PDB file of C-alpha atoms in Angstrom:
ATOM      1  CA  MET A   1     -13.984 -16.922   0.439  1.00 66.00           C
ATOM      2  CA  ASN A   2     -14.141 -17.411   4.798  1.00 88.00           C
ATOM      3  CA  LYS A   3     -16.351 -15.851   7.537  1.00 90.00           C
ATOM      4  CA  ARG A   4     -15.213 -16.121  11.136  1.00 88.00           C
ATOM      5  CA  PHE A   5     -17.197 -15.401  14.390  1.00 86.00           C
ATOM      6  CA  PHE A   6     -15.229 -12.990  16.771  1.00 87.00           C
ATOM      7  CA  GLY A   7     -16.267 -12.452  20.524  1.00 85.00           C
ATOM      8  CA  ALA A   8     -19.025 -13.116  23.304  1.00 83.00           C
ATOM      9  CA  LYS A   9     -21.229 -12.186  20.653  1.00 88.00           C
ATOM     10  CA  GLN A  10     -20.071 -14.894  18.413  1.00 93.00           C
ATOM     11  CA  VAL A  11     -19.558 -10.946  15.238  1.00 93.00           C
ATOM     12  CA  ALA A  12     -18.644 -12.475  11.474  1.00 94.00           C
ATOM     13  CA  MET A  13     -16.344 -10.925  10.019  1.00 96.00           C
ATOM     14  CA  VAL A  14     -16.386 -11.427   6.029  1.00 96.00           C
ATOM     15  CA  GLY A  15     -12.677 -11.558   4.099  1.00 96.00           C
ATOM     16  CA  ILE A  16     -10.383 -13.663   2.316  1.00 96.00           C
ATOM     17  CA  ASP A  17      -8.200 -16.417   4.585  1.00 94.00           C
ATOM     18  CA  ILE A  18      -8.745 -14.231   7.066  1.00 94.00           C
ATOM     19  CA  GLY A  19      -7.313 -14.807  10.453  1.00 92.00           C
ATOM     20  CA  ALA A  20      -7.401 -15.301  14.142  1.00 92.00           C
ATOM     21  CA  THR A  21      -7.740 -11.821  14.849  1.00 93.00           C
ATOM     22  CA  GLY A  22      -8.869 -10.064  10.884  1.00 92.00           C
ATOM     23  CA  THR A  23      -6.279  -9.875   9.022  1.00 94.00           C
ATOM     24  CA  CYS A  24      -7.258 -10.760   5.333  1.00 95.00           C
ATOM     25  CA  ALA A  25      -5.250 -11.519   2.089  1.00 94.00           C
ATOM     26  CA  HIS A  26      -4.786  -8.253   1.653  1.00 94.00           C
ATOM     27  CA  TYR A  27      -3.844  -6.280   4.930  1.00 89.00           C
ATOM     28  CA  HIS A  28      -2.502  -8.794   7.774  1.00 88.00           C
ATOM     29  CA  SER A  29      -0.121  -6.594   9.545  1.00 91.00           C
ATOM     30  CA  ASP A  30      -0.137  -7.136  13.689  1.00 91.00           C
ATOM     31  CA  VAL A  31      -2.279  -3.886  13.157  1.00 92.00           C
ATOM     32  CA  ASP A  32      -4.874  -4.972  10.752  1.00 93.00           C
ATOM     33  CA  ILE A  33      -6.968  -6.209  12.698  1.00 94.00           C
ATOM     34  CA  VAL A  34     -10.628  -4.124  12.027  1.00 96.00           C
ATOM     35  CA  GLY A  35     -13.403  -5.408  10.863  1.00 96.00           C
ATOM     36  CA  LEU A  36     -15.459  -2.922   7.994  1.00 96.00           C
ATOM     37  CA  ARG A  37     -18.740  -2.303   8.210  1.00 97.00           C
ATOM     38  CA  CYS A  38     -20.165  -2.009   4.323  1.00 98.00           C
ATOM     39  CA  ALA A  39     -23.949   0.407   5.177  1.00 97.00           C
ATOM     40  CA  GLN A  40     -25.797  -1.860   2.295  1.00 97.00           C
ATOM     41  CA  CYS A  41     -25.319  -5.192   3.325  1.00 95.00           C
ATOM     42  CA  GLU A  42     -24.589  -4.530   6.607  1.00 95.00           C
ATOM     43  CA  GLU A  43     -21.795  -6.834   7.236  1.00 96.00           C
ATOM     44  CA  TYR A  44     -18.340  -6.481   8.754  1.00 97.00           C
ATOM     45  CA  PHE A  45     -16.114  -7.124   6.327  1.00 96.00           C
ATOM     46  CA  ALA A  46     -11.816  -7.047   6.541  1.00 95.00           C
ATOM     47  CA  CYS A  47     -11.212  -4.496   4.252  1.00 95.00           C
ATOM     48  CA  TYR A  48     -13.075  -2.941   0.797  1.00 94.00           C
ATOM     49  CA  GLN A  49     -11.391  -6.080  -1.726  1.00 94.00           C
ATOM     50  CA  CYS A  50     -12.244  -8.630   0.227  1.00 96.00           C
ATOM     51  CA  HIS A  51     -15.719  -6.723   0.017  1.00 96.00           C
ATOM     52  CA  ASP A  52     -16.435  -5.578  -3.447  1.00 96.00           C
ATOM     53  CA  ALA A  53     -14.244  -9.361  -4.779  1.00 96.00           C
ATOM     54  CA  LEU A  54     -17.007 -11.548  -3.055  1.00 96.00           C
ATOM     55  CA  GLU A  55     -20.379  -9.448  -2.763  1.00 96.00           C
ATOM     56  CA  ASP A  56     -22.558  -7.868  -5.653  1.00 95.00           C
ATOM     57  CA  HIS A  57     -22.125  -4.057  -5.240  1.00 96.00           C
ATOM     58  CA  HIS A  58     -18.853  -2.129  -4.180  1.00 96.00           C
ATOM     59  CA  PHE A  59     -18.503  -1.229  -0.516  1.00 96.00           C
ATOM     60  CA  VAL A  60     -20.780   1.387   0.644  1.00 97.00           C
ATOM     61  CA  PRO A  61     -19.601   3.910   3.455  1.00 97.00           C
ATOM     62  CA  MET A  62     -20.975   4.246   6.985  1.00 97.00           C
ATOM     63  CA  ALA A  63     -21.568   7.396   7.888  1.00 97.00           C
ATOM     64  CA  LYS A  64     -19.309   8.886  10.388  1.00 96.00           C
ATOM     65  CA  ASN A  65     -21.650  10.604  12.748  1.00 95.00           C
ATOM     66  CA  SER A  66     -24.248   7.795  13.708  1.00 92.00           C
ATOM     67  CA  ALA A  67     -24.097   5.890  16.054  1.00 94.00           C
ATOM     68  CA  GLU A  68     -24.158   2.548  15.004  1.00 94.00           C
ATOM     69  CA  PRO A  69     -22.213   0.509  15.720  1.00 97.00           C
ATOM     70  CA  ALA A  70     -19.292   0.691  12.151  1.00 97.00           C
ATOM     71  CA  VAL A  71     -15.833  -1.074  13.245  1.00 97.00           C
ATOM     72  CA  LEU A  72     -15.400  -4.878  14.875  1.00 97.00           C
ATOM     73  CA  CYS A  73     -12.260  -5.253  16.883  1.00 96.00           C
ATOM     74  CA  GLY A  74     -11.123  -9.091  15.180  1.00 95.00           C
ATOM     75  CA  HIS A  75      -8.761  -9.084  18.647  1.00 94.00           C
ATOM     76  CA  CYS A  76     -12.304  -8.585  21.278  1.00 96.00           C
ATOM     77  CA  GLY A  77     -15.159  -8.411  19.143  1.00 95.00           C
ATOM     78  CA  GLN A  78     -15.852  -4.853  20.345  1.00 96.00           C
ATOM     79  CA  GLU A  79     -18.205  -3.570  17.744  1.00 97.00           C
ATOM     80  CA  LEU A  80     -17.069   0.335  17.647  1.00 97.00           C
ATOM     81  CA  THR A  81     -19.038   3.592  16.414  1.00 97.00           C
ATOM     82  CA  TYR A  82     -16.289   5.985  14.160  1.00 96.00           C
ATOM     83  CA  GLN A  83     -15.873   7.987  16.615  1.00 96.00           C
ATOM     84  CA  GLU A  84     -14.810   5.293  19.514  1.00 97.00           C
ATOM     85  CA  TYR A  85     -12.583   3.647  16.405  1.00 95.00           C
ATOM     86  CA  LYS A  86     -10.813   7.274  15.285  1.00 95.00           C
ATOM     87  CA  MET A  87      -9.148   6.869  19.414  1.00 94.00           C
ATOM     88  CA  GLY A  88      -6.579   4.679  17.782  1.00 94.00           C
ATOM     89  CA  ALA A  89      -7.277   1.487  19.548  1.00 96.00           C
ATOM     90  CA  CYS A  90     -10.170  -0.677  21.235  1.00 97.00           C
ATOM     91  CA  LEU A  91     -11.625   0.628  24.384  1.00 96.00           C
ATOM     92  CA  ASN A  92     -12.664  -3.081  25.165  1.00 96.00           C
ATOM     93  CA  CYS A  93      -9.059  -4.602  25.228  1.00 96.00           C
ATOM     94  CA  LEU A  94      -6.857  -1.873  23.802  1.00 97.00           C
ATOM     95  CA  ALA A  95      -5.648  -2.834  20.903  1.00 96.00           C
ATOM     96  CA  SER A  96      -4.242  -1.011  18.786  1.00 95.00           C
ATOM     97  CA  PHE A  97      -5.850  -0.132  15.121  1.00 94.00           C
ATOM     98  CA  ASN A  98      -3.311   0.288  12.217  1.00 91.00           C
ATOM     99  CA  PRO A  99      -3.089   4.299  11.723  1.00 89.00           C
ATOM    100  CA  ARG A 100      -2.611   3.705   8.251  1.00 87.00           C
ATOM    101  CA  CYS A 101      -5.873   2.478   7.401  1.00 83.00           C
ATOM    102  CA  GLU A 102      -7.195   6.873   7.969  1.00 83.00           C
ATOM    103  CA  ILE A 103      -5.264   6.477   4.098  1.00 87.00           C
ATOM    104  CA  HIS A 104      -8.276   4.605   3.205  1.00 85.00           C
ATOM    105  CA  GLU A 105     -10.914   6.555   5.320  1.00 90.00           C
ATOM    106  CA  ASP A 106     -12.955   7.985   2.597  1.00 91.00           C
ATOM    107  CA  ARG A 107     -14.171   4.374   1.191  1.00 91.00           C
ATOM    108  CA  TYR A 108     -15.427   3.241   4.749  1.00 95.00           C
ATOM    109  CA  PHE A 109     -17.140   6.912   5.948  1.00 95.00           C
ATOM    110  CA  CYS A 110     -18.385   9.055   4.907  1.00 95.00           C
TER     111      CYS A 110
END
């Protein structure tokens, strides 16, 4: 396990083999740069597999309609709501997110 801090606010992302932009042992392409917040433990994880391997509970999805940040950009450290994340790129640094993450959307958001 490792924890990496992002952005000026030094927000932490947890995972297995976290790269400089939030990639992990499970997802490591140039666009796999988001940390996803678990609604139960309220920490950002590189992916649900990292979370489930490191915690004593399964990843609990964040509500889509929440005003709370649900995603962390691993490129600049910006926290985003679900609606902001769905724009496809970080609103702060314009780094693109992996569009294939939509396959797992129900694991991260409800």
